[in-house]
PDB file of C-alpha atoms and ligand atoms in Angstrom:
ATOM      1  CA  UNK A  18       0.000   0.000   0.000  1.00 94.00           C
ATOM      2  CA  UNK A  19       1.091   3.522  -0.775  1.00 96.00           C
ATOM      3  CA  UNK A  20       1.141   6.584   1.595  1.00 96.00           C
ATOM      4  CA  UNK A  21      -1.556   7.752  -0.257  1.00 97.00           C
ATOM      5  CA  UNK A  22      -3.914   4.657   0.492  1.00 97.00           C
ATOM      6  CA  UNK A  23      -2.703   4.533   4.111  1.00 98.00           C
ATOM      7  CA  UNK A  24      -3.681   8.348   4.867  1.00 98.00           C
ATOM      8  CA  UNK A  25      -6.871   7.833   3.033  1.00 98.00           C
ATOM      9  CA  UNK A  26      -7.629   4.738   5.445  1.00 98.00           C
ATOM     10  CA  UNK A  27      -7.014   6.678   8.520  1.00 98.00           C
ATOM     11  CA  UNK A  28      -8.935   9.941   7.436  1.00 98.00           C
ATOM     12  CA  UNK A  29     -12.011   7.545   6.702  1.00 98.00           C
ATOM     13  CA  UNK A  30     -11.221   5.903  10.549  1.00 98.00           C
ATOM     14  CA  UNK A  31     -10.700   9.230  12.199  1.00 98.00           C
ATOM     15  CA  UNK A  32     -14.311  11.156  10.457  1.00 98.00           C
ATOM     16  CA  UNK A  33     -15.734   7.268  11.451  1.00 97.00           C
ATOM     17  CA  UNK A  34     -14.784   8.523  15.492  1.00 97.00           C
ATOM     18  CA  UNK A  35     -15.227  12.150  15.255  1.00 97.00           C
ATOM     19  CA  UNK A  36     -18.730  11.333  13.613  1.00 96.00           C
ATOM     20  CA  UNK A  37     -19.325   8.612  16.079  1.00 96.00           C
ATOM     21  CA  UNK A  38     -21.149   6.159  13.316  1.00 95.00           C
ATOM     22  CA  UNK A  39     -19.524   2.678  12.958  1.00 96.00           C
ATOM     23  CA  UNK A  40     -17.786   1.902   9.085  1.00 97.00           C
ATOM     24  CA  UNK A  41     -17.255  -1.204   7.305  1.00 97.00           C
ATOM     25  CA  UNK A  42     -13.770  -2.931   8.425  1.00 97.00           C
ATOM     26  CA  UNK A  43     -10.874  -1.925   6.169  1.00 97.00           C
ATOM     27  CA  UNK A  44     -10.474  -5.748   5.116  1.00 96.00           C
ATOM     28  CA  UNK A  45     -13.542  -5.978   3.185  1.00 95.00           C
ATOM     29  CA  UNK A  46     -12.309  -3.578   0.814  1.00 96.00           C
ATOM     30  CA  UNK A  47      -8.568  -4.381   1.444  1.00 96.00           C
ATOM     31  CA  UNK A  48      -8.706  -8.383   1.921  1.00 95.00           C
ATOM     32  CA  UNK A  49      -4.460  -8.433   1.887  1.00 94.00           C
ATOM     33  CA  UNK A  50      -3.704  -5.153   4.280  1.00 96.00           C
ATOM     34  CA  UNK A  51      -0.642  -5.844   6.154  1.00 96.00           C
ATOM     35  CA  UNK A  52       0.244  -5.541   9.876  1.00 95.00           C
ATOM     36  CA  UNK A  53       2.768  -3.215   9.186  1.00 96.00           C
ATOM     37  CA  UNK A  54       0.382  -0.888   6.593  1.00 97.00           C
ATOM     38  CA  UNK A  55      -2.258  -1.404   9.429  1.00 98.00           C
ATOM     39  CA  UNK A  56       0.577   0.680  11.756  1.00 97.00           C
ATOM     40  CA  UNK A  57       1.228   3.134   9.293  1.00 97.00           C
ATOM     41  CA  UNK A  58      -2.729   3.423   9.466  1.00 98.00           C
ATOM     42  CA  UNK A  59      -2.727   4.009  12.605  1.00 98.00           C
ATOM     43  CA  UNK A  60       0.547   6.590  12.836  1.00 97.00           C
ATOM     44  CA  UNK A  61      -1.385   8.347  10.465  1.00 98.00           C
ATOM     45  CA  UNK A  62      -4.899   8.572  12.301  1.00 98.00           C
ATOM     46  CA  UNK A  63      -2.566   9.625  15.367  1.00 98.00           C
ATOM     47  CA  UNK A  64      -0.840  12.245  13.490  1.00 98.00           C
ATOM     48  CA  UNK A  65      -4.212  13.741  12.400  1.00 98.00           C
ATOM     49  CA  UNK A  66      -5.272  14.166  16.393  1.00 98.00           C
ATOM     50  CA  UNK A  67      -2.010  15.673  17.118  1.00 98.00           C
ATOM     51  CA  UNK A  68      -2.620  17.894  14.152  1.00 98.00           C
ATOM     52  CA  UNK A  69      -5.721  18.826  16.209  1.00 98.00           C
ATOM     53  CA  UNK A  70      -3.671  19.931  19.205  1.00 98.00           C
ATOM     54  CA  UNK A  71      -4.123  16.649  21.032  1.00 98.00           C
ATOM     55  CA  UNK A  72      -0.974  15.037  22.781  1.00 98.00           C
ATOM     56  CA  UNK A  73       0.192  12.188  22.835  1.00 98.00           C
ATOM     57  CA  UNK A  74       0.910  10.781  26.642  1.00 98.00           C
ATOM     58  CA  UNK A  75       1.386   7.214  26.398  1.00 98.00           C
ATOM     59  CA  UNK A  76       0.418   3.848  24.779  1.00 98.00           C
ATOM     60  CA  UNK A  77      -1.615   0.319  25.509  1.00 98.00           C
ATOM     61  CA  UNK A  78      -1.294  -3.106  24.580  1.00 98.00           C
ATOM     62  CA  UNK A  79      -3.810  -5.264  23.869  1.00 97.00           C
ATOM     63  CA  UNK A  80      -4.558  -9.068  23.574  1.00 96.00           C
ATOM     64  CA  UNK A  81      -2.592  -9.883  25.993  1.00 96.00           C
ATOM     65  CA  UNK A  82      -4.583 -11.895  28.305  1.00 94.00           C
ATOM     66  CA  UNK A  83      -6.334 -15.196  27.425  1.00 92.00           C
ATOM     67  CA  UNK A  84      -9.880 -13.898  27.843  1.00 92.00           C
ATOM     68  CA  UNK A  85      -9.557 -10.966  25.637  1.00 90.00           C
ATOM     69  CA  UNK A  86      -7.983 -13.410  22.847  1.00 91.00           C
ATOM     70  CA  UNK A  87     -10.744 -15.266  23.067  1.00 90.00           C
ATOM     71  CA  UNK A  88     -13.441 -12.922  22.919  1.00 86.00           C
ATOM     72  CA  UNK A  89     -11.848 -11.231  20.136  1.00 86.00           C
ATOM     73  CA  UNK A  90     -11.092 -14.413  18.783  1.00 87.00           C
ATOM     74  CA  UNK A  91      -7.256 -13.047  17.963  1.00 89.00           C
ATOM     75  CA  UNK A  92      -4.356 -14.763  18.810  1.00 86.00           C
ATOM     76  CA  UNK A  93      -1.350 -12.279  19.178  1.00 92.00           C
ATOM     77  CA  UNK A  94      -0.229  -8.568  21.587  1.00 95.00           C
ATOM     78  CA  UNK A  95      -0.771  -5.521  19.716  1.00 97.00           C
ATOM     79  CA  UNK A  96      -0.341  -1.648  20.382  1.00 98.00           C
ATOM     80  CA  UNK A  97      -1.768   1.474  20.083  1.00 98.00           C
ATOM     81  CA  UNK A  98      -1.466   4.611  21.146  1.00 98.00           C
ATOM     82  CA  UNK A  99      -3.211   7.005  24.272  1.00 98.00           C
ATOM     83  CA  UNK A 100      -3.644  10.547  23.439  1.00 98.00           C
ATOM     84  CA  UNK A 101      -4.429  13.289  26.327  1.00 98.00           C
ATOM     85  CA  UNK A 102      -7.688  13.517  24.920  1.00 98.00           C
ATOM     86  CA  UNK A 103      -8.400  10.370  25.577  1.00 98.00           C
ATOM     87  CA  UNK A 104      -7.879  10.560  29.521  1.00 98.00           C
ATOM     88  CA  UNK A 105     -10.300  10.617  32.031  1.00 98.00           C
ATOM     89  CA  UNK A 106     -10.736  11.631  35.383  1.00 98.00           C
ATOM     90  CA  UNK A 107     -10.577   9.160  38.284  1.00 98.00           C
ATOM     91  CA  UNK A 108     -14.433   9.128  39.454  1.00 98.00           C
ATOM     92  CA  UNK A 109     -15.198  11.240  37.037  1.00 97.00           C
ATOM     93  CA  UNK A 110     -18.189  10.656  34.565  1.00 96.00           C
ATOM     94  CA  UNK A 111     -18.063   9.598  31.282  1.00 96.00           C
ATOM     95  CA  UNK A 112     -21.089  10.738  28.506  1.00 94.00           C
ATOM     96  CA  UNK A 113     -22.325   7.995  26.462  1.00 93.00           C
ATOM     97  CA  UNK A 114     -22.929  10.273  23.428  1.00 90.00           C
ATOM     98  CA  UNK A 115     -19.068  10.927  23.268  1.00 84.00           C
ATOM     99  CA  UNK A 116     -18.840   7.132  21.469  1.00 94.00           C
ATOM    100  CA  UNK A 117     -20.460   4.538  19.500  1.00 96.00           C
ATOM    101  CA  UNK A 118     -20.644   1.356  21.230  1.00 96.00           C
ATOM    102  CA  UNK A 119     -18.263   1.543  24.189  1.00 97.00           C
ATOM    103  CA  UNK A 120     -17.071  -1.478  26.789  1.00 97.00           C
ATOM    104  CA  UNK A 121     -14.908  -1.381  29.859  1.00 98.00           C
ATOM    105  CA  UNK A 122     -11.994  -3.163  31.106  1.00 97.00           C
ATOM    106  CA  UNK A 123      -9.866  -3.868  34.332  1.00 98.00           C
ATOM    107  CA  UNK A 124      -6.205  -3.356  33.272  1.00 98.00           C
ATOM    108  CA  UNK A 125      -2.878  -2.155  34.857  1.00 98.00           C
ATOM    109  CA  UNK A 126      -1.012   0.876  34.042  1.00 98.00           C
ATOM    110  CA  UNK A 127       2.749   1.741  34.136  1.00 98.00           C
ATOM    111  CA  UNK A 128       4.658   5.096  33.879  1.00 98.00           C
ATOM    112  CA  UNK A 129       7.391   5.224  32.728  1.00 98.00           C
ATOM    113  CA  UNK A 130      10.449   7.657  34.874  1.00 98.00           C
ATOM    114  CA  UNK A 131      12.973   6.969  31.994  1.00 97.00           C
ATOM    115  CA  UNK A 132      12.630   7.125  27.819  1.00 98.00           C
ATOM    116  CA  UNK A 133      12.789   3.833  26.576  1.00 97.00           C
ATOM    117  CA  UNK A 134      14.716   3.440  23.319  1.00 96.00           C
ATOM    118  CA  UNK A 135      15.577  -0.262  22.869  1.00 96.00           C
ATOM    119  CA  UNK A 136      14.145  -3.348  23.705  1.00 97.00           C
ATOM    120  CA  UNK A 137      13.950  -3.653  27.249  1.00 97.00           C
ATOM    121  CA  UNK A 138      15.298  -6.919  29.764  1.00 97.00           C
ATOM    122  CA  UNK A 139      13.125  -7.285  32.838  1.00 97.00           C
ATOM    123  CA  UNK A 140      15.274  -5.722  35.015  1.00 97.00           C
ATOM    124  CA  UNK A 141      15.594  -2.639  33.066  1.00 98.00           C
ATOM    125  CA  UNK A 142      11.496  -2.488  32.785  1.00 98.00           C
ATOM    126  CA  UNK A 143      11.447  -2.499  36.443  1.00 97.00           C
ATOM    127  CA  UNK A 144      14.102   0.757  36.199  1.00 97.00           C
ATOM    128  CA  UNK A 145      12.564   2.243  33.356  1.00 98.00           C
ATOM    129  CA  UNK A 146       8.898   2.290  35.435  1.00 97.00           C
ATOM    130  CA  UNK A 147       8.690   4.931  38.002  1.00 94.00           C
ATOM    131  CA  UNK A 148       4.915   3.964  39.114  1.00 97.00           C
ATOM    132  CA  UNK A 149       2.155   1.562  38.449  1.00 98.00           C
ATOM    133  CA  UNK A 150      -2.008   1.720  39.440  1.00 98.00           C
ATOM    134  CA  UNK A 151      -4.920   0.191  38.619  1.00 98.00           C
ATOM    135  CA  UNK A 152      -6.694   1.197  35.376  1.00 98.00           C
ATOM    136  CA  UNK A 153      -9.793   1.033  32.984  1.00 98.00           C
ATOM    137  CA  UNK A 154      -9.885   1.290  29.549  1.00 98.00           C
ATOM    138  CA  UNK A 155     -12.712   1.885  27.878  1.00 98.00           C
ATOM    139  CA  UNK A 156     -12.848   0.666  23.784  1.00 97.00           C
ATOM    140  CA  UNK A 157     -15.418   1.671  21.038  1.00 97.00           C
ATOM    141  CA  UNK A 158     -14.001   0.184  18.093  1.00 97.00           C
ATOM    142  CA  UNK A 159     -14.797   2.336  14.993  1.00 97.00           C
ATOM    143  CA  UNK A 160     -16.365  -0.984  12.978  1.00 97.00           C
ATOM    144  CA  UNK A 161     -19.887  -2.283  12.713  1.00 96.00           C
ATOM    145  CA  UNK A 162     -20.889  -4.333  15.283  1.00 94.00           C
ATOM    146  CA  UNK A 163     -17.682  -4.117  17.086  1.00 93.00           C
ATOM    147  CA  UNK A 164     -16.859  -6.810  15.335  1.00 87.00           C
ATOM    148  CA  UNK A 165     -13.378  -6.790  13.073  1.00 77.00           C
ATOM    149  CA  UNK A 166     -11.917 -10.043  11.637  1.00 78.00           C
ATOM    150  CA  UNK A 167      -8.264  -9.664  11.599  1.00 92.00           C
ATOM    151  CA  UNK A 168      -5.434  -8.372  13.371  1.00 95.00           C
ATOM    152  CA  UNK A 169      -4.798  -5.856  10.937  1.00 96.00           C
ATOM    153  CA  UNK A 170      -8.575  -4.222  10.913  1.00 97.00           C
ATOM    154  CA  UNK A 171      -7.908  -3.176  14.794  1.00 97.00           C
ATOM    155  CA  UNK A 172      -4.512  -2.395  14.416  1.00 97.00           C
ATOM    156  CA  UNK A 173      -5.689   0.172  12.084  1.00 98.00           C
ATOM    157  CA  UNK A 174      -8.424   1.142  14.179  1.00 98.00           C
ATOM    158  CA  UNK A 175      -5.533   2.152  16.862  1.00 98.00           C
ATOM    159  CA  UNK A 176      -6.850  -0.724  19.355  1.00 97.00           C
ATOM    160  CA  UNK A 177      -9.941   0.075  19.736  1.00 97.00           C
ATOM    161  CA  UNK A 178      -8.618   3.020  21.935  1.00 97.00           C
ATOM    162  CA  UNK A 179     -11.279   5.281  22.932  1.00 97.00           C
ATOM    163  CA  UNK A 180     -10.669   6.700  26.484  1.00 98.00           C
ATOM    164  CA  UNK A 181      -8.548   5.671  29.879  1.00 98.00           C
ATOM    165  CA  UNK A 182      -9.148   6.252  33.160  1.00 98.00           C
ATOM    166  CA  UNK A 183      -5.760   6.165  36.204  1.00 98.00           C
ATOM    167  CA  UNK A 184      -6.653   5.527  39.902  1.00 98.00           C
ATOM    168  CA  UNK A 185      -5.928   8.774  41.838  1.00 95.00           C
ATOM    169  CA  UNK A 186      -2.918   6.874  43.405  1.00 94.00           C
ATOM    170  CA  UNK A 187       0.234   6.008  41.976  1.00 96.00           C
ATOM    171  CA  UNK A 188       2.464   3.726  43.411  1.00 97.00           C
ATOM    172  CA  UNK A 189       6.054   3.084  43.079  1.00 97.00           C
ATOM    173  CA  UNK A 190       6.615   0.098  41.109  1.00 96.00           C
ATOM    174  CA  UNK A 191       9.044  -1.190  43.660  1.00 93.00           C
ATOM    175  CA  UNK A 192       6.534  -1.595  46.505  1.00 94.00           C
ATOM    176  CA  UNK A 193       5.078  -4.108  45.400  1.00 96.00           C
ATOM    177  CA  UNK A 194       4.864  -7.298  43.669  1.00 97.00           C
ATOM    178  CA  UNK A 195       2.508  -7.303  40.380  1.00 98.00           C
ATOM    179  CA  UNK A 196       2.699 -11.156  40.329  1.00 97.00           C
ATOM    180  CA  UNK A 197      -0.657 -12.193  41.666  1.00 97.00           C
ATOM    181  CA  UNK A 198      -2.706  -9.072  42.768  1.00 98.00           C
ATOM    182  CA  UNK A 199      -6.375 -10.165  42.614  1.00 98.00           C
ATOM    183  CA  UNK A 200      -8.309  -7.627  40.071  1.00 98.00           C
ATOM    184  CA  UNK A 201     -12.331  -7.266  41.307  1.00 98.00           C
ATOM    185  CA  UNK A 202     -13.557  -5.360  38.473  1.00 98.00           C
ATOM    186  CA  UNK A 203     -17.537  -3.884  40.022  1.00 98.00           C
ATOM    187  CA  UNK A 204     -20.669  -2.996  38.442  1.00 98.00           C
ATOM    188  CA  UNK A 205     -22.957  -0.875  40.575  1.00 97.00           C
ATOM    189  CA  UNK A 206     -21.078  -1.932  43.516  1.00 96.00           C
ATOM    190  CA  UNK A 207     -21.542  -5.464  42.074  1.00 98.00           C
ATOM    191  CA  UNK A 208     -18.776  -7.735  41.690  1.00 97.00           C
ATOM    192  CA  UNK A 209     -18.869  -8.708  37.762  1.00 97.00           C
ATOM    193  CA  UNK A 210     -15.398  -9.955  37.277  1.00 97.00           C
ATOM    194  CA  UNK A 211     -12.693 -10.930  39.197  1.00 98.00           C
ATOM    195  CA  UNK A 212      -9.173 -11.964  38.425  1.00 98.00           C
ATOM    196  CA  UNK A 213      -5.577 -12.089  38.881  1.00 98.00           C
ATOM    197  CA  UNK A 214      -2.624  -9.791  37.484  1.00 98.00           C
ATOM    198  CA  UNK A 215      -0.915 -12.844  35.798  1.00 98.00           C
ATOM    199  CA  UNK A 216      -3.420 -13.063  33.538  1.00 97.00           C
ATOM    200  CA  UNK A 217      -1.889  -9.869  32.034  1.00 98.00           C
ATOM    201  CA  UNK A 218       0.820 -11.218  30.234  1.00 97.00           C
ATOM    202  CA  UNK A 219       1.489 -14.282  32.613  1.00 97.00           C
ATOM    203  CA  UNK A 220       2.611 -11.207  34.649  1.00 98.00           C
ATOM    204  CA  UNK A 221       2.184  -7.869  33.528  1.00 98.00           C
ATOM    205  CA  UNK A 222       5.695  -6.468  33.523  1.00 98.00           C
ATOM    206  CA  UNK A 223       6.206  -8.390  30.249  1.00 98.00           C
ATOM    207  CA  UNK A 224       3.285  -5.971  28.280  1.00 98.00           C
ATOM    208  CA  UNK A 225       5.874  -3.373  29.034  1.00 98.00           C
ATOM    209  CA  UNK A 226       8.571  -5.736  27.653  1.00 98.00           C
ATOM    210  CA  UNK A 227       6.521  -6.595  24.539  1.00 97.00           C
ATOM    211  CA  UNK A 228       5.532  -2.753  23.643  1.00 98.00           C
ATOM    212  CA  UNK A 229       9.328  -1.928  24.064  1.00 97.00           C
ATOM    213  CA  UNK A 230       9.808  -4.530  21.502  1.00 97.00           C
ATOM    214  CA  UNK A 231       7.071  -4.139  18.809  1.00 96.00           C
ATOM    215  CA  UNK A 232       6.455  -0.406  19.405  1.00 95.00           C
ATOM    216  CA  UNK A 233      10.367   0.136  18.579  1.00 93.00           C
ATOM    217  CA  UNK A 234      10.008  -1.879  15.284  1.00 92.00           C
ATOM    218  CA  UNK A 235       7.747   0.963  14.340  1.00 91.00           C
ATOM    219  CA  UNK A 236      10.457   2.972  14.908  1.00 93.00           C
ATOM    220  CA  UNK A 237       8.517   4.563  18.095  1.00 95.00           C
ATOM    221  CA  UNK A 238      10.621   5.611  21.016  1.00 96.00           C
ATOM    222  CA  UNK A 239       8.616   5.280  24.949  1.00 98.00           C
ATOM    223  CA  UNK A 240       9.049   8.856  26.451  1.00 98.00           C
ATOM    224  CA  UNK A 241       9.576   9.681  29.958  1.00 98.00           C
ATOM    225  CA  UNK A 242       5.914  10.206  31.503  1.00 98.00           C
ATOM    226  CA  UNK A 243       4.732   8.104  29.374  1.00 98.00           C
ATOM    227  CA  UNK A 244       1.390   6.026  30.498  1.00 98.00           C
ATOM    228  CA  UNK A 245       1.792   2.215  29.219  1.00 98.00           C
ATOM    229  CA  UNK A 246      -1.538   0.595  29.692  1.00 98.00           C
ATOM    230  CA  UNK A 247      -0.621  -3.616  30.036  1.00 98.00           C
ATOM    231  CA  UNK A 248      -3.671  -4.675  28.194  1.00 98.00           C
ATOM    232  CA  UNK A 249      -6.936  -6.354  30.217  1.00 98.00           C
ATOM    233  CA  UNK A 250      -6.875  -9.312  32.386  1.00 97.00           C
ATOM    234  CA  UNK A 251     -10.479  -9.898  31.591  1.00 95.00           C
ATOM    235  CA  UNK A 252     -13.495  -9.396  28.844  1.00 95.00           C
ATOM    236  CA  UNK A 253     -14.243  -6.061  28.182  1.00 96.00           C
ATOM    237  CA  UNK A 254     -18.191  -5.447  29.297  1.00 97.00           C
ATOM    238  CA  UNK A 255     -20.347  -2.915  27.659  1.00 96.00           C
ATOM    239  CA  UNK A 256     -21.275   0.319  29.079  1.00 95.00           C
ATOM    240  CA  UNK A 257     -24.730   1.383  29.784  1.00 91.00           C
ATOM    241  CA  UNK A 258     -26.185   4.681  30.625  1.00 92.00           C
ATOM    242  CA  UNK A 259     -26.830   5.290  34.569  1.00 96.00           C
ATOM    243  CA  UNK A 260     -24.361   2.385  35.849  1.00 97.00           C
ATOM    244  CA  UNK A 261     -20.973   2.824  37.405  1.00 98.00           C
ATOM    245  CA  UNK A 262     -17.788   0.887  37.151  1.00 98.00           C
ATOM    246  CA  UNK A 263     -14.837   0.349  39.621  1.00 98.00           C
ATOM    247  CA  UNK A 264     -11.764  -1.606  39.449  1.00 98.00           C
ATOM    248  CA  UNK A 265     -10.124  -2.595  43.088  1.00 98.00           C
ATOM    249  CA  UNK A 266      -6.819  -4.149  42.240  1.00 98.00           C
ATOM    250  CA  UNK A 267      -4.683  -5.881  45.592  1.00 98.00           C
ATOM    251  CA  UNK A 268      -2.295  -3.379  46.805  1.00 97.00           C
ATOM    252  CA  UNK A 269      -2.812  -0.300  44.038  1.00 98.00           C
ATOM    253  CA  UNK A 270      -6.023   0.932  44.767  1.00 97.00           C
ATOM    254  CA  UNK A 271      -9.408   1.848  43.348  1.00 98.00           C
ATOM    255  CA  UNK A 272     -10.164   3.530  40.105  1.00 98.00           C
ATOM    256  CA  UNK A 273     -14.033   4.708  39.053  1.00 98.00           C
ATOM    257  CA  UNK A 274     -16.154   6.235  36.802  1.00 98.00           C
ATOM    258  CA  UNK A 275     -20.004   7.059  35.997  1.00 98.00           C
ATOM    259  CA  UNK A 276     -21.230   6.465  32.885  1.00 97.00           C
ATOM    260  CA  UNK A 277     -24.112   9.334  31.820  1.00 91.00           C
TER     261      UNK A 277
HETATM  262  C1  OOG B  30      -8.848  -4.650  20.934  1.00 58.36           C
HETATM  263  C2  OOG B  30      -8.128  -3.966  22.037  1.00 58.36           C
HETATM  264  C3  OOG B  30      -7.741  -4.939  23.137  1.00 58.36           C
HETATM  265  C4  OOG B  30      -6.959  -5.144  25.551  1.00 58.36           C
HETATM  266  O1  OOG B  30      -6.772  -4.594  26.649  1.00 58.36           O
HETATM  267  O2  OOG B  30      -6.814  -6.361  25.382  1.00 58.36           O
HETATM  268  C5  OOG B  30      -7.363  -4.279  24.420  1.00 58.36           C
HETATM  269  C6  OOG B  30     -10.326  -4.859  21.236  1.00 58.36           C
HETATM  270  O3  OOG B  30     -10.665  -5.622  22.140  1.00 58.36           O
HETATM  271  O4  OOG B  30     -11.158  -4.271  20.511  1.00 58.36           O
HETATM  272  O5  OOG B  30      -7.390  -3.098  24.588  1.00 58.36           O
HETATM  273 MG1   MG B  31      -7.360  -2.592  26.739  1.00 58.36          MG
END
């Protein structure tokens, strides 16, 4: 694919969000698009929010827990990236309208206290991270039905990324041990979900390891500051007007939002 095609594909992505009405998946009209045009795709549709005075402040993986392969019915990690716009505020609300067809999820969130520009070892990811919380993403894939067949159709589609939400508290990655922190993930004060942090990755210190790999194939550096969601440890649920969501996660805290 040419530059050409690739900008086209993320201008018809990007009016898809700003519009909030669902398109057609790229791979019905592009049956052979590549992982790595599906980046450019997405670089593109990133550089046309920053072009809009957005920021960018950070990046997520996703896919990599079991239960979001399977519901997606993909099989590998990918990446996107977070914008400031896309940040919400710990119990803060959230307005329906702002989407399409929204779900939640219970992840973990890193920042990072260094720049990142090579692929990392595990010891340096624990240097490179100066905190770590509990976090929600919240998707709203641009495609019909939420529904995309391949990994390069969401890749494009920058993840599914729609907005993020950080618990209040941060804590410093080296009190504590992110092996097997049980994730209760709440629906009007109703446990839905429940889980444990090695789902994430088998533990998620390794999404940070991944993104520092693939992320600097794309020839994409990890700033200092920089929020690095780890992907969920569970299904993403679907958001519905008048409920709330919270996400306790062992020894990081609470994060919340309303959803109007
Ligand atoms: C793709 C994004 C997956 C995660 O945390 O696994 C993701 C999707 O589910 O639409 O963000
Ligand atoms: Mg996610």
């Amino acid at each position: 694919m040419n530059q050409n095609q690739t900008m086209a594909i993320a201008e018809y992505l990007d009016n898809a969000m700003l519009e909030r009405k669902e398109v057609d998946r790229i791979t019905l009209t592009h049956p052979n698009l590549s992982l790595e045009d599906a980046y450019h795709i997405q670089a593109h549709g990133i550089q046309r929010r920053v072009g809009r005075g957005e920021k960018v402040i950070g990046f997520k993986m996703g896919l990599t827990s079991r239960a979001k392969r399977e519901q997606m019915n993909l099989n590998s990690p990918i990446f996107g990236v977070l914008t400031n716009q896309m940040e919400l505020q710990d119990k803060g609300l959230f307005q329906l309208e702002k989407s399409i067809h929204p779900k939640i999820e219970a992840e973990i969130a890193f920042i990072l206290g260094k720049d990142v520009t090579a692929p990392l070892t595990e010891s340096q990811a624990y240097e490179a991270c100066s905190g770590v919380c509990a976090a929600m993403e919240i998707l709203d894939s641009r495609f019909v039905g939420f529904k995309y067949f391949s990994l390069p159709d969401v890749v494009a589609d920058n993840c599914s990324s729609s907005y993020f939400v950080l618990s209040g508290e941060i804590i410093s990655i080296h009190k504590v041990d992110l092996s097997h922190l049980l994730m209760s993930f709440y629906k009007d004060g109703q446990s839905i979900q429940q889980a444990y942090s090695n789902e994430i990755s088998q533990h998620p210190i390794q999404s940070l390891i991944q993104l520092s790999e693939m992320a600097l194939k794309q020839g994409i550096n990890l700033p200092r500051g920089s929020v690095i969601l780890a992907g969920a440890a569970t299904q993403a649920i679907a958001l519905t007007s008048g409920s709330s969501f919270s996400l306790d996660v062992e020894s990081l805290g609470t994060v919340s939002i309303s959803v109007k």
